[in-house]
Amino acid sequence: TTVVWAVTARIMIPGQNMVFYSVMWVLPNMVTHYFPTLDLRQRHIQVHRFVAQYLLLLPLAIHLTAVALPVALRSHKLVLHPLEKLDWKRPWDPVVALGFKSWITATQVNLSPDDAFRFVMSFVCILVLIPASRRSGPYRWLKASFSVRAAMHGLA
């Protein structure tokens, strides 16, 4: 479980960077203006969709399942470590500051408050914000408002 969690976390980091890069429209719009046959904007949309699905959402789903499944099956105990006695003068590492050796051990899943926040926000992004920001999603009342959908997609 720890290996799955570590690998998926390392896949998501470049995935987030690539998703962000692929929606920066300034350069593709300028190139498309001068060279319309290149269709660079459409290529950026294709890259954005591929990276978002296979380098971000799929590893994120596996990552969250690796944490939630042992707790849901009651084979591991979920332990939330409170933040106490943080020294803001040196770099903060939650594992060192909170005193546990690994996030997932043979008997428990250790989370700091920021891990729990990211866990909840990942579910919100996957189950609410991303589907609501898509035109073909289940949220029909947002279909007419492109600005609201774009803001929700950017937030996710």
Short mmCIF file of N, CA and C in Angstrom, two decimals:
data_model
loop_
_atom_site.label_atom_id
_atom_site.label_comp_id
_atom_site.label_asym_id
_atom_site.label_seq_id
_atom_site.Cartn_x
_atom_site.Cartn_y
_atom_site.Cartn_z
N THR A 1 0.82 -1.20 0.00
CA THR A 1 0.00 0.00 0.00
C THR A 1 0.87 1.26 0.00
N THR A 2 1.95 1.25 0.77
CA THR A 2 2.82 2.42 0.82
C THR A 2 3.48 2.67 -0.53
N VAL A 3 3.86 1.60 -1.21
CA VAL A 3 4.49 1.74 -2.53
C VAL A 3 3.49 2.31 -3.54
N VAL A 4 2.27 1.82 -3.53
CA VAL A 4 1.22 2.34 -4.43
C VAL A 4 1.01 3.82 -4.15
N TRP A 5 0.95 4.18 -2.87
CA TRP A 5 0.73 5.58 -2.50
C TRP A 5 1.88 6.45 -2.97
N ALA A 6 3.11 5.98 -2.80
CA ALA A 6 4.29 6.76 -3.20
C ALA A 6 4.37 6.91 -4.72
N VAL A 7 4.11 5.85 -5.44
CA VAL A 7 4.19 5.90 -6.91
C VAL A 7 3.11 6.82 -7.48
N THR A 8 1.88 6.69 -7.01
CA THR A 8 0.81 7.53 -7.54
C THR A 8 1.04 9.00 -7.18
N ALA A 9 1.60 9.27 -6.02
CA ALA A 9 1.89 10.66 -5.65
C ALA A 9 2.93 11.25 -6.58
N ARG A 10 3.94 10.46 -6.97
CA ARG A 10 4.99 10.95 -7.86
C ARG A 10 4.49 11.12 -9.29
N ILE A 11 3.48 10.36 -9.69
CA ILE A 11 2.89 10.51 -11.02
C ILE A 11 2.04 11.76 -11.08
N MET A 12 1.33 12.08 -9.99
CA MET A 12 0.42 13.22 -9.99
C MET A 12 1.14 14.57 -10.06
N ILE A 13 2.36 14.66 -9.54
CA ILE A 13 3.07 15.94 -9.53
C ILE A 13 3.33 16.44 -10.95
N PRO A 14 3.97 15.66 -11.84
CA PRO A 14 4.12 16.17 -13.22
C PRO A 14 2.79 16.28 -13.94
N GLY A 15 1.81 15.43 -13.56
CA GLY A 15 0.49 15.52 -14.17
C GLY A 15 -0.16 16.87 -13.89
N GLN A 16 -0.06 17.35 -12.64
CA GLN A 16 -0.62 18.66 -12.31
C GLN A 16 0.09 19.77 -13.08
N ASN A 17 1.41 19.68 -13.19
CA ASN A 17 2.15 20.69 -13.94
C ASN A 17 1.76 20.69 -15.40
N MET A 18 1.61 19.50 -15.99
CA MET A 18 1.26 19.41 -17.41
C MET A 18 -0.16 19.88 -17.67
N VAL A 19 -1.09 19.58 -16.77
CA VAL A 19 -2.46 20.07 -16.93
C VAL A 19 -2.47 21.59 -16.89
N PHE A 20 -1.71 22.17 -15.97
CA PHE A 20 -1.64 23.63 -15.89
C PHE A 20 -1.01 24.22 -17.15
N TYR A 21 0.07 23.63 -17.63
CA TYR A 21 0.74 24.14 -18.83
C TYR A 21 -0.17 24.06 -20.04
N SER A 22 -0.93 22.96 -20.15
CA SER A 22 -1.72 22.76 -21.36
C SER A 22 -2.94 23.68 -21.45
N VAL A 23 -3.26 24.43 -20.41
CA VAL A 23 -4.38 25.37 -20.51
C VAL A 23 -3.91 26.82 -20.59
N MET A 24 -2.62 27.04 -20.66
CA MET A 24 -2.12 28.41 -20.84
C MET A 24 -2.25 28.75 -22.33
N TRP A 25 -3.22 29.59 -22.66
CA TRP A 25 -3.60 29.80 -24.06
C TRP A 25 -2.85 30.92 -24.76
N VAL A 26 -2.03 31.67 -24.10
CA VAL A 26 -1.40 32.84 -24.73
C VAL A 26 -0.54 32.42 -25.91
N LEU A 27 0.40 31.53 -25.71
CA LEU A 27 1.29 31.10 -26.79
C LEU A 27 0.55 30.36 -27.90
N PRO A 28 -0.31 29.36 -27.59
CA PRO A 28 -1.03 28.70 -28.68
C PRO A 28 -1.91 29.64 -29.48
N ASN A 29 -2.56 30.61 -28.82
CA ASN A 29 -3.39 31.56 -29.56
C ASN A 29 -2.56 32.43 -30.48
N MET A 30 -1.38 32.86 -30.01
CA MET A 30 -0.52 33.69 -30.84
C MET A 30 0.01 32.89 -32.04
N VAL A 31 0.44 31.66 -31.81
CA VAL A 31 0.95 30.83 -32.90
C VAL A 31 -0.16 30.51 -33.89
N THR A 32 -1.36 30.18 -33.39
CA THR A 32 -2.49 29.88 -34.25
C THR A 32 -2.90 31.08 -35.09
N HIS A 33 -2.75 32.28 -34.53
CA HIS A 33 -3.07 33.50 -35.28
C HIS A 33 -2.17 33.64 -36.51
N TYR A 34 -0.89 33.35 -36.34
CA TYR A 34 0.05 33.50 -37.45
C TYR A 34 0.15 32.25 -38.32
N PHE A 35 -0.11 31.08 -37.77
CA PHE A 35 -0.04 29.82 -38.50
C PHE A 35 -1.31 29.01 -38.25
N PRO A 36 -2.42 29.38 -38.89
CA PRO A 36 -3.70 28.72 -38.58
C PRO A 36 -3.74 27.24 -38.94
N THR A 37 -2.89 26.77 -39.82
CA THR A 37 -2.93 25.36 -40.22
C THR A 37 -2.35 24.42 -39.15
N LEU A 38 -1.62 24.96 -38.17
CA LEU A 38 -1.03 24.11 -37.13
C LEU A 38 -2.07 23.58 -36.15
N ASP A 39 -3.12 24.34 -35.93
CA ASP A 39 -4.19 23.94 -35.01
C ASP A 39 -3.64 23.58 -33.62
N LEU A 40 -2.75 24.45 -33.11
CA LEU A 40 -2.07 24.19 -31.85
C LEU A 40 -3.02 24.20 -30.65
N ARG A 41 -4.06 25.01 -30.71
CA ARG A 41 -5.01 25.06 -29.60
C ARG A 41 -5.72 23.72 -29.42
N GLN A 42 -6.11 23.10 -30.53
CA GLN A 42 -6.77 21.79 -30.45
C GLN A 42 -5.81 20.74 -29.90
N ARG A 43 -4.55 20.82 -30.25
CA ARG A 43 -3.54 19.90 -29.70
C ARG A 43 -3.40 20.09 -28.18
N HIS A 44 -3.44 21.33 -27.73
CA HIS A 44 -3.36 21.60 -26.29
C HIS A 44 -4.56 21.02 -25.56
N ILE A 45 -5.73 21.11 -26.15
CA ILE A 45 -6.93 20.54 -25.53
C ILE A 45 -6.80 19.03 -25.43
N GLN A 46 -6.28 18.38 -26.48
CA GLN A 46 -6.08 16.94 -26.45
C GLN A 46 -5.08 16.54 -25.37
N VAL A 47 -3.97 17.28 -25.27
CA VAL A 47 -2.97 16.99 -24.24
C VAL A 47 -3.58 17.18 -22.85
N HIS A 48 -4.35 18.26 -22.67
CA HIS A 48 -4.98 18.54 -21.38
C HIS A 48 -5.90 17.39 -20.95
N ARG A 49 -6.73 16.92 -21.87
CA ARG A 49 -7.66 15.84 -21.54
C ARG A 49 -6.92 14.55 -21.22
N PHE A 50 -5.92 14.19 -22.02
CA PHE A 50 -5.17 12.96 -21.79
C PHE A 50 -4.46 12.99 -20.44
N VAL A 51 -3.73 14.08 -20.19
CA VAL A 51 -2.96 14.19 -18.95
C VAL A 51 -3.90 14.23 -17.74
N ALA A 52 -5.01 14.97 -17.85
CA ALA A 52 -5.94 15.06 -16.73
C ALA A 52 -6.54 13.69 -16.39
N GLN A 53 -6.85 12.91 -17.41
CA GLN A 53 -7.48 11.61 -17.16
C GLN A 53 -6.49 10.57 -16.68
N TYR A 54 -5.33 10.47 -17.37
CA TYR A 54 -4.44 9.33 -17.13
C TYR A 54 -3.24 9.64 -16.24
N LEU A 55 -2.87 10.89 -16.08
CA LEU A 55 -1.75 11.23 -15.21
C LEU A 55 -2.20 11.98 -13.96
N LEU A 56 -3.50 12.29 -13.86
CA LEU A 56 -3.97 13.00 -12.68
C LEU A 56 -5.15 12.28 -12.02
N LEU A 57 -6.27 12.12 -12.73
CA LEU A 57 -7.46 11.53 -12.10
C LEU A 57 -7.30 10.04 -11.79
N LEU A 58 -6.75 9.27 -12.71
CA LEU A 58 -6.57 7.85 -12.46
C LEU A 58 -5.60 7.59 -11.30
N PRO A 59 -4.39 8.21 -11.29
CA PRO A 59 -3.52 8.02 -10.12
C PRO A 59 -4.14 8.55 -8.83
N LEU A 60 -4.91 9.66 -8.92
CA LEU A 60 -5.55 10.20 -7.72
C LEU A 60 -6.58 9.22 -7.17
N ALA A 61 -7.36 8.60 -8.04
CA ALA A 61 -8.34 7.62 -7.59
C ALA A 61 -7.65 6.41 -6.94
N ILE A 62 -6.56 5.94 -7.53
CA ILE A 62 -5.80 4.83 -6.95
C ILE A 62 -5.19 5.25 -5.62
N HIS A 63 -4.66 6.47 -5.57
CA HIS A 63 -4.03 7.02 -4.37
C HIS A 63 -5.03 7.08 -3.21
N LEU A 64 -6.21 7.61 -3.48
CA LEU A 64 -7.23 7.72 -2.44
C LEU A 64 -7.77 6.35 -2.02
N THR A 65 -7.89 5.45 -2.99
CA THR A 65 -8.36 4.10 -2.68
C THR A 65 -7.35 3.36 -1.80
N ALA A 66 -6.05 3.58 -2.05
CA ALA A 66 -5.02 2.91 -1.25
C ALA A 66 -5.10 3.33 0.21
N VAL A 67 -5.59 4.54 0.46
CA VAL A 67 -5.74 5.01 1.84
C VAL A 67 -7.10 4.61 2.41
N ALA A 68 -8.14 4.79 1.64
CA ALA A 68 -9.50 4.58 2.15
C ALA A 68 -9.89 3.11 2.28
N LEU A 69 -9.41 2.28 1.38
CA LEU A 69 -9.83 0.88 1.38
C LEU A 69 -9.42 0.12 2.64
N PRO A 70 -8.16 0.21 3.10
CA PRO A 70 -7.82 -0.50 4.35
C PRO A 70 -8.65 -0.02 5.55
N VAL A 71 -8.94 1.27 5.58
CA VAL A 71 -9.74 1.81 6.69
C VAL A 71 -11.19 1.33 6.55
N ALA A 72 -11.71 1.34 5.33
CA ALA A 72 -13.09 0.90 5.11
C ALA A 72 -13.27 -0.59 5.40
N LEU A 73 -12.25 -1.40 5.11
CA LEU A 73 -12.32 -2.83 5.38
C LEU A 73 -12.00 -3.17 6.84
N ARG A 74 -11.68 -2.15 7.60
CA ARG A 74 -11.38 -2.26 9.03
C ARG A 74 -10.14 -3.12 9.32
N SER A 75 -9.22 -3.17 8.35
CA SER A 75 -7.97 -3.87 8.60
C SER A 75 -6.92 -2.92 9.16
N HIS A 76 -7.14 -1.62 9.00
CA HIS A 76 -6.24 -0.59 9.51
C HIS A 76 -7.04 0.42 10.33
N LYS A 77 -6.39 1.00 11.31
CA LYS A 77 -7.01 2.04 12.12
C LYS A 77 -6.61 3.40 11.55
N LEU A 78 -7.54 4.32 11.42
CA LEU A 78 -7.24 5.67 10.96
C LEU A 78 -6.85 6.53 12.15
N VAL A 79 -5.66 7.12 12.10
CA VAL A 79 -5.16 7.95 13.19
C VAL A 79 -4.91 9.34 12.65
N LEU A 80 -5.59 10.33 13.20
CA LEU A 80 -5.39 11.72 12.81
C LEU A 80 -4.51 12.38 13.87
N HIS A 81 -3.33 12.80 13.46
CA HIS A 81 -2.38 13.41 14.39
C HIS A 81 -2.58 14.92 14.41
N PRO A 82 -2.81 15.51 15.57
CA PRO A 82 -2.99 16.97 15.64
C PRO A 82 -1.67 17.70 15.47
N LEU A 83 -1.77 18.91 14.97
CA LEU A 83 -0.57 19.75 14.82
C LEU A 83 -0.29 20.45 16.14
N GLU A 84 0.82 20.13 16.74
CA GLU A 84 1.22 20.76 17.99
C GLU A 84 2.71 21.06 17.93
N LYS A 85 3.11 22.11 18.59
CA LYS A 85 4.52 22.46 18.75
C LYS A 85 5.27 22.53 17.42
N LEU A 86 4.71 23.21 16.46
CA LEU A 86 5.41 23.37 15.19
C LEU A 86 6.43 24.50 15.29
N ASP A 87 7.61 24.27 14.78
CA ASP A 87 8.66 25.28 14.75
C ASP A 87 8.70 25.85 13.34
N TRP A 88 8.18 27.05 13.17
CA TRP A 88 8.07 27.66 11.85
C TRP A 88 9.40 28.24 11.36
N LYS A 89 10.47 28.13 12.16
CA LYS A 89 11.77 28.65 11.75
C LYS A 89 12.53 27.69 10.86
N ARG A 90 12.09 26.44 10.80
CA ARG A 90 12.76 25.46 9.95
C ARG A 90 11.72 24.79 9.04
N PRO A 91 12.18 24.16 7.96
CA PRO A 91 11.22 23.53 7.03
C PRO A 91 10.36 22.51 7.75
N TRP A 92 9.09 22.46 7.37
CA TRP A 92 8.13 21.61 8.05
C TRP A 92 7.96 20.30 7.29
N ASP A 93 8.18 19.22 7.96
CA ASP A 93 7.92 17.89 7.42
C ASP A 93 6.92 17.23 8.36
N PRO A 94 5.71 16.91 7.86
CA PRO A 94 4.69 16.38 8.77
C PRO A 94 5.08 15.08 9.44
N VAL A 95 5.86 14.24 8.77
CA VAL A 95 6.25 12.96 9.37
C VAL A 95 7.16 13.20 10.57
N VAL A 96 8.12 14.10 10.41
CA VAL A 96 9.05 14.39 11.50
C VAL A 96 8.34 15.15 12.62
N ALA A 97 7.55 16.15 12.24
CA ALA A 97 6.89 17.00 13.24
C ALA A 97 5.87 16.24 14.07
N LEU A 98 5.19 15.29 13.45
CA LEU A 98 4.12 14.58 14.15
C LEU A 98 4.58 13.28 14.79
N GLY A 99 5.79 12.83 14.48
CA GLY A 99 6.36 11.70 15.18
C GLY A 99 6.00 10.32 14.66
N PHE A 100 5.37 10.19 13.52
CA PHE A 100 5.15 8.85 12.98
C PHE A 100 6.13 8.59 11.84
N LYS A 101 6.46 7.32 11.64
CA LYS A 101 7.51 6.95 10.69
C LYS A 101 7.01 6.87 9.24
N SER A 102 5.76 6.49 9.05
CA SER A 102 5.23 6.30 7.71
C SER A 102 3.73 6.62 7.74
N TRP A 103 3.20 7.03 6.59
CA TRP A 103 1.77 7.34 6.54
C TRP A 103 0.94 6.07 6.67
N ILE A 104 1.38 4.99 6.04
CA ILE A 104 0.64 3.74 6.11
C ILE A 104 1.57 2.67 6.69
N THR A 105 1.16 2.09 7.81
CA THR A 105 1.91 0.99 8.42
C THR A 105 1.08 -0.28 8.33
N ALA A 106 1.54 -1.35 8.94
CA ALA A 106 0.82 -2.63 8.88
C ALA A 106 -0.50 -2.59 9.62
N THR A 107 -0.64 -1.65 10.57
CA THR A 107 -1.86 -1.65 11.39
C THR A 107 -2.65 -0.35 11.33
N GLN A 108 -2.06 0.73 10.82
CA GLN A 108 -2.81 1.99 10.85
C GLN A 108 -2.43 2.90 9.68
N VAL A 109 -3.35 3.82 9.40
CA VAL A 109 -3.14 4.88 8.42
C VAL A 109 -3.00 6.18 9.21
N ASN A 110 -1.84 6.83 9.08
CA ASN A 110 -1.56 8.07 9.81
C ASN A 110 -1.79 9.26 8.91
N LEU A 111 -2.59 10.21 9.35
CA LEU A 111 -2.84 11.42 8.59
C LEU A 111 -2.64 12.64 9.48
N SER A 112 -2.06 13.67 8.89
CA SER A 112 -1.99 14.96 9.57
C SER A 112 -3.23 15.75 9.14
N PRO A 113 -3.55 16.85 9.79
CA PRO A 113 -4.74 17.62 9.38
C PRO A 113 -4.69 18.09 7.93
N ASP A 114 -3.50 18.45 7.42
CA ASP A 114 -3.44 18.87 6.02
C ASP A 114 -3.66 17.69 5.07
N ASP A 115 -3.23 16.48 5.45
CA ASP A 115 -3.53 15.30 4.65
C ASP A 115 -5.03 15.04 4.60
N ALA A 116 -5.70 15.16 5.75
CA ALA A 116 -7.15 14.97 5.81
C ALA A 116 -7.87 16.01 4.95
N PHE A 117 -7.40 17.26 4.99
CA PHE A 117 -7.99 18.32 4.18
C PHE A 117 -7.83 18.00 2.69
N ARG A 118 -6.63 17.59 2.28
CA ARG A 118 -6.40 17.24 0.87
C ARG A 118 -7.23 16.04 0.46
N PHE A 119 -7.41 15.09 1.36
CA PHE A 119 -8.22 13.91 1.10
C PHE A 119 -9.66 14.31 0.81
N VAL A 120 -10.24 15.13 1.66
CA VAL A 120 -11.62 15.59 1.47
C VAL A 120 -11.74 16.45 0.21
N MET A 121 -10.79 17.36 0.00
CA MET A 121 -10.86 18.23 -1.18
C MET A 121 -10.68 17.44 -2.48
N SER A 122 -9.93 16.36 -2.45
CA SER A 122 -9.79 15.52 -3.64
C SER A 122 -11.13 14.90 -4.01
N PHE A 123 -11.86 14.41 -3.00
CA PHE A 123 -13.20 13.88 -3.26
C PHE A 123 -14.13 14.96 -3.79
N VAL A 124 -14.07 16.15 -3.23
CA VAL A 124 -14.92 17.25 -3.70
C VAL A 124 -14.59 17.59 -5.14
N CYS A 125 -13.31 17.66 -5.48
CA CYS A 125 -12.91 17.98 -6.85
C CYS A 125 -13.37 16.91 -7.84
N ILE A 126 -13.14 15.64 -7.49
CA ILE A 126 -13.48 14.56 -8.41
C ILE A 126 -14.99 14.37 -8.55
N LEU A 127 -15.72 14.45 -7.44
CA LEU A 127 -17.14 14.12 -7.48
C LEU A 127 -18.07 15.31 -7.71
N VAL A 128 -17.57 16.55 -7.46
CA VAL A 128 -18.45 17.71 -7.59
C VAL A 128 -17.92 18.72 -8.61
N LEU A 129 -16.74 19.26 -8.39
CA LEU A 129 -16.27 20.38 -9.21
C LEU A 129 -15.98 20.00 -10.66
N ILE A 130 -15.27 18.90 -10.88
CA ILE A 130 -14.96 18.50 -12.26
C ILE A 130 -16.23 18.14 -13.03
N PRO A 131 -17.12 17.28 -12.50
CA PRO A 131 -18.36 17.01 -13.26
C PRO A 131 -19.22 18.27 -13.47
N ALA A 132 -19.25 19.16 -12.49
CA ALA A 132 -20.06 20.37 -12.64
C ALA A 132 -19.47 21.33 -13.66
N SER A 133 -18.16 21.27 -13.86
CA SER A 133 -17.53 22.21 -14.79
C SER A 133 -17.61 21.75 -16.24
N ARG A 134 -18.01 20.51 -16.47
CA ARG A 134 -18.12 20.00 -17.84
C ARG A 134 -19.51 20.27 -18.39
N ARG A 135 -19.57 20.61 -19.66
CA ARG A 135 -20.85 20.94 -20.27
C ARG A 135 -21.78 19.72 -20.32
N SER A 136 -21.22 18.54 -20.50
CA SER A 136 -22.05 17.34 -20.62
C SER A 136 -22.26 16.65 -19.28
N GLY A 137 -21.87 17.29 -18.21
CA GLY A 137 -21.98 16.69 -16.89
C GLY A 137 -23.40 16.63 -16.38
N PRO A 138 -23.58 16.12 -15.17
CA PRO A 138 -24.92 15.95 -14.62
C PRO A 138 -25.56 17.25 -14.13
N TYR A 139 -24.80 18.33 -14.10
CA TYR A 139 -25.32 19.59 -13.59
C TYR A 139 -25.86 20.44 -14.75
N ARG A 140 -27.08 20.19 -15.15
CA ARG A 140 -27.68 20.85 -16.31
C ARG A 140 -27.90 22.35 -16.09
N TRP A 141 -28.08 22.77 -14.84
CA TRP A 141 -28.36 24.18 -14.55
C TRP A 141 -27.16 25.06 -14.80
N LEU A 142 -25.94 24.46 -14.90
CA LEU A 142 -24.76 25.26 -15.20
C LEU A 142 -24.43 25.31 -16.69
N LYS A 143 -25.23 24.67 -17.51
CA LYS A 143 -24.92 24.54 -18.93
C LYS A 143 -24.78 25.89 -19.62
N ALA A 144 -25.59 26.86 -19.26
CA ALA A 144 -25.57 28.15 -19.94
C ALA A 144 -24.44 29.06 -19.48
N SER A 145 -23.90 28.87 -18.31
CA SER A 145 -22.91 29.78 -17.76
C SER A 145 -21.49 29.24 -17.93
N PHE A 146 -20.84 29.64 -19.03
CA PHE A 146 -19.48 29.21 -19.28
C PHE A 146 -18.52 29.79 -18.24
N SER A 147 -18.75 31.02 -17.81
CA SER A 147 -17.84 31.66 -16.83
C SER A 147 -17.82 30.91 -15.51
N VAL A 148 -18.98 30.50 -15.02
CA VAL A 148 -19.05 29.77 -13.76
C VAL A 148 -18.38 28.41 -13.92
N ARG A 149 -18.65 27.73 -15.04
CA ARG A 149 -18.03 26.42 -15.26
C ARG A 149 -16.51 26.55 -15.37
N ALA A 150 -16.01 27.57 -16.06
CA ALA A 150 -14.56 27.76 -16.20
C ALA A 150 -13.92 28.05 -14.85
N ALA A 151 -14.58 28.84 -14.02
CA ALA A 151 -14.05 29.14 -12.69
C ALA A 151 -14.02 27.87 -11.83
N MET A 152 -15.06 27.05 -11.89
CA MET A 152 -15.10 25.80 -11.12
C MET A 152 -14.03 24.84 -11.61
N HIS A 153 -13.83 24.76 -12.91
CA HIS A 153 -12.82 23.86 -13.46
C HIS A 153 -11.42 24.33 -13.06
N GLY A 154 -11.20 25.63 -13.07
CA GLY A 154 -9.92 26.17 -12.64
C GLY A 154 -9.66 25.95 -11.16
N LEU A 155 -10.70 26.04 -10.36
CA LEU A 155 -10.57 25.80 -8.92
C LEU A 155 -10.23 24.34 -8.65
N ALA A 156 -10.86 23.45 -9.41
CA ALA A 156 -10.59 22.01 -9.23
C ALA A 156 -9.18 21.70 -9.66
#
